[in-house]
Amino acid sequence: MRITTLTSIAALLLLGATSALAAGEDDYKAAYAAAEAANKQAASLRNQWTTTASTLAVAKKFADGGDFDKATASAKEAEALAKASIFQATSEKERWRDLEIR
Amino acid sequence: MNLRARIQFAAAAFALALLAFAAPPAVSADKVDPVADEKAFKKFFYDKFPKLKPEDFVNGPYSMDADLYKQWQDKEQFPPYEFSLELGKEMFSKPFKNGKTYGDCFPNKGIGIRQDYPTFDEKEGKVITLELALNRCREANGEPAFSYVRDEMAALTAYMAFTSRGKPFNIKVPNDPRALAAYENGKEYFYTRRGQLNFSCATCHVQSPGERVRTEVLAPALGIVNAMPIYRSEWNGMGTTSRRFTTCNSQIRGVPLTPQDDEYRNVEYYLSYVSNGLPISGPGARP
């Protein structure tokens, strides 16, 4: 009886934890919008990366197939890539001179 | 300090802050020194490759590798760009629908003038490349513009380069703040790292000429535009300067800009200027 109760509680906890971790459509949409916004900022700095666009396309493909876990993960990866391209463009505004032949 | 004094102090501080942070012009003209840049640029390459003569640099990777040089000499017996050259000559002399020709748009009827491009247009305040001038000529005569990365543009520029072969690059940067800014912006573009691979143009063509990237031997930046347009075995066809710039960007996982955007025009201006005095060798052939 005690074992059955514990197993049931564990199963319920696990179910709760899983549902807490699983991403839904809203999570995906938020992650995708954030990635798109960062990529738009990279465009304004004339420094988009091809990999940001391809990762966003992967995210959309997963979402179209209903896999919002993978779609959200890809969208977050795309946002990280876009943010890295923004950092690169910003830091290079000064750093390019390090390479200059003088 | 009473309230009035405080307000005045705050206003003065704000005004000072505005002055301090007011955006300066993108480029400070008094610090731009193309002549010194050209000298340093050439010295860097002459010191790095002491066995090469200055005019050898226009042969790109062929000047860096003895075996490749031999292959190139054989290739030049039946140059792969010949078909493009013939097409370009035919296109260049064929009148537009209005009876005018490309020659009517250029000094000296467009013959032997490649070495003067890019040029700085003082009216427009911008750099004008040969590719851009050709398309403007077409449009001024009622013809649609050609793609900057396709065969027609390559053929036209191949023919014009051929009529200038051996003539030294003669790029001028007038003492005009806009021209100096365009030149400096071109230099900045050349040295700026971009794309996911974090490469600048200089990463390959200043730091690594003569080295291999996969099977390719990298060309030195000095003289690199003198050979444009080029036939590339890798492309199995001709490539314009615009094609070279955009594919360089995508190879380092950067989204290319639109051909003939200001950045590309300016970097061509910079690269051409620092190669002043070296002969035009286009059209070229590359592995």
PDB file of N, CA, C and O in Angstrom, chain B residues 186-228:
ATOM      1  N   GLY B 186      35.298  52.127 -46.569  1.00  0.00           N
ATOM      2  CA  GLY B 186      35.726  50.939 -47.319  1.00  0.00           C
ATOM      3  C   GLY B 186      36.821  50.194 -46.571  1.00  0.00           C
ATOM      4  O   GLY B 186      36.821  48.960 -46.496  1.00  0.00           O
ATOM      5  N   LYS B 187      37.719  50.962 -45.999  1.00  0.00           N
ATOM      6  CA  LYS B 187      38.803  50.344 -45.208  1.00  0.00           C
ATOM      7  C   LYS B 187      38.215  49.633 -43.991  1.00  0.00           C
ATOM      8  O   LYS B 187      38.602  48.493 -43.685  1.00  0.00           O
ATOM      9  N   GLU B 188      37.288  50.296 -43.320  1.00  0.00           N
ATOM     10  CA  GLU B 188      36.665  49.684 -42.142  1.00  0.00           C
ATOM     11  C   GLU B 188      35.969  48.381 -42.531  1.00  0.00           C
ATOM     12  O   GLU B 188      36.084  47.372 -41.828  1.00  0.00           O
ATOM     13  N   TYR B 189      35.277  48.403 -43.660  1.00  0.00           N
ATOM     14  CA  TYR B 189      34.585  47.182 -44.096  1.00  0.00           C
ATOM     15  C   TYR B 189      35.590  46.059 -44.334  1.00  0.00           C
ATOM     16  O   TYR B 189      35.350  44.903 -43.972  1.00  0.00           O
ATOM     17  N   PHE B 190      36.710  46.407 -44.935  1.00  0.00           N
ATOM     18  CA  PHE B 190      37.726  45.412 -45.274  1.00  0.00           C
ATOM     19  C   PHE B 190      38.278  44.706 -44.029  1.00  0.00           C
ATOM     20  O   PHE B 190      38.530  43.506 -44.037  1.00  0.00           O
ATOM     21  N   TYR B 191      38.446  45.464 -42.967  1.00  0.00           N
ATOM     22  CA  TYR B 191      39.067  44.892 -41.760  1.00  0.00           C
ATOM     23  C   TYR B 191      38.054  44.389 -40.720  1.00  0.00           C
ATOM     24  O   TYR B 191      38.460  43.824 -39.702  1.00  0.00           O
ATOM     25  N   THR B 192      36.777  44.614 -40.942  1.00  0.00           N
ATOM     26  CA  THR B 192      35.757  44.242 -39.956  1.00  0.00           C
ATOM     27  C   THR B 192      35.407  42.755 -40.045  1.00  0.00           C
ATOM     28  O   THR B 192      35.076  42.254 -41.117  1.00  0.00           O
ATOM     29  N   ARG B 193      35.458  42.104 -38.905  1.00  0.00           N
ATOM     30  CA  ARG B 193      35.073  40.684 -38.852  1.00  0.00           C
ATOM     31  C   ARG B 193      33.559  40.580 -38.920  1.00  0.00           C
ATOM     32  O   ARG B 193      32.857  41.370 -38.299  1.00  0.00           O
ATOM     33  N   ARG B 194      33.100  39.585 -39.652  1.00  0.00           N
ATOM     34  CA  ARG B 194      31.651  39.392 -39.772  1.00  0.00           C
ATOM     35  C   ARG B 194      31.357  37.921 -40.014  1.00  0.00           C
ATOM     36  O   ARG B 194      32.255  37.117 -40.231  1.00  0.00           O
ATOM     37  N   GLY B 195      30.067  37.596 -39.993  1.00  0.00           N
ATOM     38  CA  GLY B 195      29.653  36.214 -40.232  1.00  0.00           C
ATOM     39  C   GLY B 195      29.948  35.336 -39.028  1.00  0.00           C
ATOM     40  O   GLY B 195      30.745  35.694 -38.147  1.00  0.00           O
ATOM     41  N   GLN B 196      29.303  34.176 -38.998  1.00  0.00           N
ATOM     42  CA  GLN B 196      29.487  33.294 -37.845  1.00  0.00           C
ATOM     43  C   GLN B 196      30.931  32.814 -37.722  1.00  0.00           C
ATOM     44  O   GLN B 196      31.394  32.486 -36.639  1.00  0.00           O
ATOM     45  N   LEU B 197      31.646  32.769 -38.857  1.00  0.00           N
ATOM     46  CA  LEU B 197      33.041  32.331 -38.788  1.00  0.00           C
ATOM     47  C   LEU B 197      33.975  33.422 -38.260  1.00  0.00           C
ATOM     48  O   LEU B 197      35.161  33.185 -38.056  1.00  0.00           O
ATOM     49  N   ASN B 198      33.433  34.630 -38.087  1.00  0.00           N
ATOM     50  CA  ASN B 198      34.198  35.735 -37.510  1.00  0.00           C
ATOM     51  C   ASN B 198      35.442  36.077 -38.343  1.00  0.00           C
ATOM     52  O   ASN B 198      36.533  36.264 -37.811  1.00  0.00           O
ATOM     53  N   PHE B 199      35.241  36.134 -39.648  1.00  0.00           N
ATOM     54  CA  PHE B 199      36.331  36.472 -40.580  1.00  0.00           C
ATOM     55  C   PHE B 199      36.119  37.887 -41.112  1.00  0.00           C
ATOM     56  O   PHE B 199      34.995  38.287 -41.377  1.00  0.00           O
ATOM     57  N   SER B 200      37.226  38.576 -41.328  1.00  0.00           N
ATOM     58  CA  SER B 200      37.163  39.804 -42.121  1.00  0.00           C
ATOM     59  C   SER B 200      37.783  39.485 -43.482  1.00  0.00           C
ATOM     60  O   SER B 200      38.377  38.420 -43.663  1.00  0.00           O
ATOM     61  N   CYS B 201      37.678  40.425 -44.412  1.00  0.00           N
ATOM     62  CA  CYS B 201      38.361  40.226 -45.707  1.00  0.00           C
ATOM     63  C   CYS B 201      39.851  40.016 -45.432  1.00  0.00           C
ATOM     64  O   CYS B 201      40.521  39.202 -46.084  1.00  0.00           O
ATOM     65  N   ALA B 202      40.357  40.796 -44.443  1.00  0.00           N
ATOM     66  CA  ALA B 202      41.790  40.757 -44.141  1.00  0.00           C
ATOM     67  C   ALA B 202      42.239  39.419 -43.542  1.00  0.00           C
ATOM     68  O   ALA B 202      43.404  39.045 -43.655  1.00  0.00           O
ATOM     69  N   THR B 203      41.319  38.705 -42.902  1.00  0.00           N
ATOM     70  CA  THR B 203      41.695  37.421 -42.297  1.00  0.00           C
ATOM     71  C   THR B 203      42.299  36.513 -43.367  1.00  0.00           C
ATOM     72  O   THR B 203      43.327  35.865 -43.139  1.00  0.00           O
ATOM     73  N   CYS B 204      41.647  36.466 -44.529  1.00  0.00           N
ATOM     74  CA  CYS B 204      42.158  35.616 -45.613  1.00  0.00           C
ATOM     75  C   CYS B 204      43.231  36.325 -46.427  1.00  0.00           C
ATOM     76  O   CYS B 204      44.260  35.741 -46.748  1.00  0.00           O
ATOM     77  N   HIS B 205      42.968  37.589 -46.782  1.00  0.00           N
ATOM     78  CA  HIS B 205      43.781  38.213 -47.824  1.00  0.00           C
ATOM     79  C   HIS B 205      44.906  39.117 -47.315  1.00  0.00           C
ATOM     80  O   HIS B 205      45.659  39.657 -48.118  1.00  0.00           O
ATOM     81  N   VAL B 206      45.015  39.264 -45.989  1.00  0.00           N
ATOM     82  CA  VAL B 206      46.165  39.960 -45.407  1.00  0.00           C
ATOM     83  C   VAL B 206      46.943  38.994 -44.513  1.00  0.00           C
ATOM     84  O   VAL B 206      48.148  38.853 -44.629  1.00  0.00           O
ATOM     85  N   GLN B 207      46.195  38.298 -43.644  1.00  0.00           N
ATOM     86  CA  GLN B 207      46.871  37.417 -42.690  1.00  0.00           C
ATOM     87  C   GLN B 207      47.306  36.095 -43.320  1.00  0.00           C
ATOM     88  O   GLN B 207      48.249  35.480 -42.848  1.00  0.00           O
ATOM     89  N   SER B 208      46.600  35.660 -44.362  1.00  0.00           N
ATOM     90  CA  SER B 208      46.851  34.296 -44.846  1.00  0.00           C
ATOM     91  C   SER B 208      47.089  34.119 -46.349  1.00  0.00           C
ATOM     92  O   SER B 208      46.890  33.014 -46.850  1.00  0.00           O
ATOM     93  N   PRO B 209      47.491  35.137 -47.112  1.00  0.00           N
ATOM     94  CA  PRO B 209      47.705  34.875 -48.537  1.00  0.00           C
ATOM     95  C   PRO B 209      48.799  33.820 -48.727  1.00  0.00           C
ATOM     96  O   PRO B 209      49.772  33.790 -47.970  1.00  0.00           O
ATOM     97  N   GLY B 210      48.580  32.962 -49.705  1.00  0.00           N
ATOM     98  CA  GLY B 210      49.545  31.884 -49.929  1.00  0.00           C
ATOM     99  C   GLY B 210      49.202  30.628 -49.156  1.00  0.00           C
ATOM    100  O   GLY B 210      49.655  29.536 -49.493  1.00  0.00           O
ATOM    101  N   GLU B 211      48.368  30.789 -48.102  1.00  0.00           N
ATOM    102  CA  GLU B 211      47.927  29.615 -47.333  1.00  0.00           C
ATOM    103  C   GLU B 211      46.731  28.990 -48.052  1.00  0.00           C
ATOM    104  O   GLU B 211      46.097  29.633 -48.875  1.00  0.00           O
ATOM    105  N   ARG B 212      46.438  27.759 -47.656  1.00  0.00           N
ATOM    106  CA  ARG B 212      45.300  27.094 -48.286  1.00  0.00           C
ATOM    107  C   ARG B 212      44.068  27.124 -47.391  1.00  0.00           C
ATOM    108  O   ARG B 212      44.162  26.956 -46.183  1.00  0.00           O
ATOM    109  N   VAL B 213      42.910  27.358 -48.021  1.00  0.00           N
ATOM    110  CA  VAL B 213      41.633  27.106 -47.369  1.00  0.00           C
ATOM    111  C   VAL B 213      41.039  25.961 -48.166  1.00  0.00           C
ATOM    112  O   VAL B 213      40.695  26.130 -49.329  1.00  0.00           O
ATOM    113  N   ARG B 214      40.967  24.802 -47.550  1.00  0.00           N
ATOM    114  CA  ARG B 214      40.666  23.560 -48.280  1.00  0.00           C
ATOM    115  C   ARG B 214      41.657  23.450 -49.446  1.00  0.00           C
ATOM    116  O   ARG B 214      42.844  23.502 -49.235  1.00  0.00           O
ATOM    117  N   THR B 215      41.160  23.433 -50.690  1.00  0.00           N
ATOM    118  CA  THR B 215      42.111  23.236 -51.793  1.00  0.00           C
ATOM    119  C   THR B 215      42.564  24.552 -52.413  1.00  0.00           C
ATOM    120  O   THR B 215      43.402  24.555 -53.312  1.00  0.00           O
ATOM    121  N   GLU B 216      41.983  25.659 -51.944  1.00  0.00           N
ATOM    122  CA  GLU B 216      42.297  26.935 -52.585  1.00  0.00           C
ATOM    123  C   GLU B 216      43.482  27.637 -51.946  1.00  0.00           C
ATOM    124  O   GLU B 216      43.623  27.654 -50.732  1.00  0.00           O
ATOM    125  N   VAL B 217      44.303  28.251 -52.799  1.00  0.00           N
ATOM    126  CA  VAL B 217      45.384  29.098 -52.285  1.00  0.00           C
ATOM    127  C   VAL B 217      44.842  30.526 -52.238  1.00  0.00           C
ATOM    128  O   VAL B 217      44.318  31.036 -53.230  1.00  0.00           O
ATOM    129  N   LEU B 218      44.951  31.135 -51.072  1.00  0.00           N
ATOM    130  CA  LEU B 218      44.373  32.472 -50.890  1.00  0.00           C
ATOM    131  C   LEU B 218      45.223  33.545 -51.575  1.00  0.00           C
ATOM    132  O   LEU B 218      46.459  33.521 -51.487  1.00  0.00           O
ATOM    133  N   ALA B 219      44.547  34.469 -52.226  1.00  0.00           N
ATOM    134  CA  ALA B 219      45.235  35.549 -52.941  1.00  0.00           C
ATOM    135  C   ALA B 219      45.562  36.692 -51.986  1.00  0.00           C
ATOM    136  O   ALA B 219      44.840  36.917 -51.019  1.00  0.00           O
ATOM    137  N   PRO B 220      46.636  37.419 -52.280  1.00  0.00           N
ATOM    138  CA  PRO B 220      46.921  38.610 -51.462  1.00  0.00           C
ATOM    139  C   PRO B 220      45.948  39.739 -51.802  1.00  0.00           C
ATOM    140  O   PRO B 220      45.487  39.841 -52.942  1.00  0.00           O
ATOM    141  N   ALA B 221      45.646  40.572 -50.801  1.00  0.00           N
ATOM    142  CA  ALA B 221      44.717  41.694 -51.046  1.00  0.00           C
ATOM    143  C   ALA B 221      45.327  42.690 -52.020  1.00  0.00           C
ATOM    144  O   ALA B 221      44.606  43.318 -52.792  1.00  0.00           O
ATOM    145  N   LEU B 222      46.643  42.825 -51.991  1.00  0.00           N
ATOM    146  CA  LEU B 222      47.300  43.745 -52.917  1.00  0.00           C
ATOM    147  C   LEU B 222      47.131  43.216 -54.344  1.00  0.00           C
ATOM    148  O   LEU B 222      47.528  42.088 -54.644  1.00  0.00           O
ATOM    149  N   GLY B 223      46.519  44.004 -55.197  1.00  0.00           N
ATOM    150  CA  GLY B 223      46.338  43.601 -56.598  1.00  0.00           C
ATOM    151  C   GLY B 223      45.153  42.685 -56.839  1.00  0.00           C
ATOM    152  O   GLY B 223      44.939  42.245 -57.963  1.00  0.00           O
ATOM    153  N   ILE B 224      44.366  42.426 -55.794  1.00  0.00           N
ATOM    154  CA  ILE B 224      43.297  41.417 -55.932  1.00  0.00           C
ATOM    155  C   ILE B 224      42.197  41.898 -56.890  1.00  0.00           C
ATOM    156  O   ILE B 224      41.604  41.089 -57.610  1.00  0.00           O
ATOM    157  N   VAL B 225      41.937  43.203 -56.927  1.00  0.00           N
ATOM    158  CA  VAL B 225      40.868  43.678 -57.817  1.00  0.00           C
ATOM    159  C   VAL B 225      41.377  43.975 -59.234  1.00  0.00           C
ATOM    160  O   VAL B 225      40.577  44.154 -60.140  1.00  0.00           O
ATOM    161  N   ASN B 226      42.699  43.981 -59.399  1.00  0.00           N
ATOM    162  CA  ASN B 226      43.248  44.267 -60.728  1.00  0.00           C
ATOM    163  C   ASN B 226      42.860  43.200 -61.740  1.00  0.00           C
ATOM    164  O   ASN B 226      42.855  43.444 -62.930  1.00  0.00           O
ATOM    165  N   ALA B 227      42.570  41.995 -61.257  1.00  0.00           N
ATOM    166  CA  ALA B 227      42.286  40.876 -62.161  1.00  0.00           C
ATOM    167  C   ALA B 227      40.798  40.696 -62.442  1.00  0.00           C
ATOM    168  O   ALA B 227      40.418  39.806 -63.199  1.00  0.00           O
ATOM    169  N   MET B 228      39.964  41.535 -61.861  1.00  0.00           N
ATOM    170  CA  MET B 228      38.512  41.338 -62.013  1.00  0.00           C
ATOM    171  C   MET B 228      38.040  41.774 -63.389  1.00  0.00           C
ATOM    172  O   MET B 228      38.569  42.746 -63.908  1.00  0.00           O
TER     173      MET B 228
END
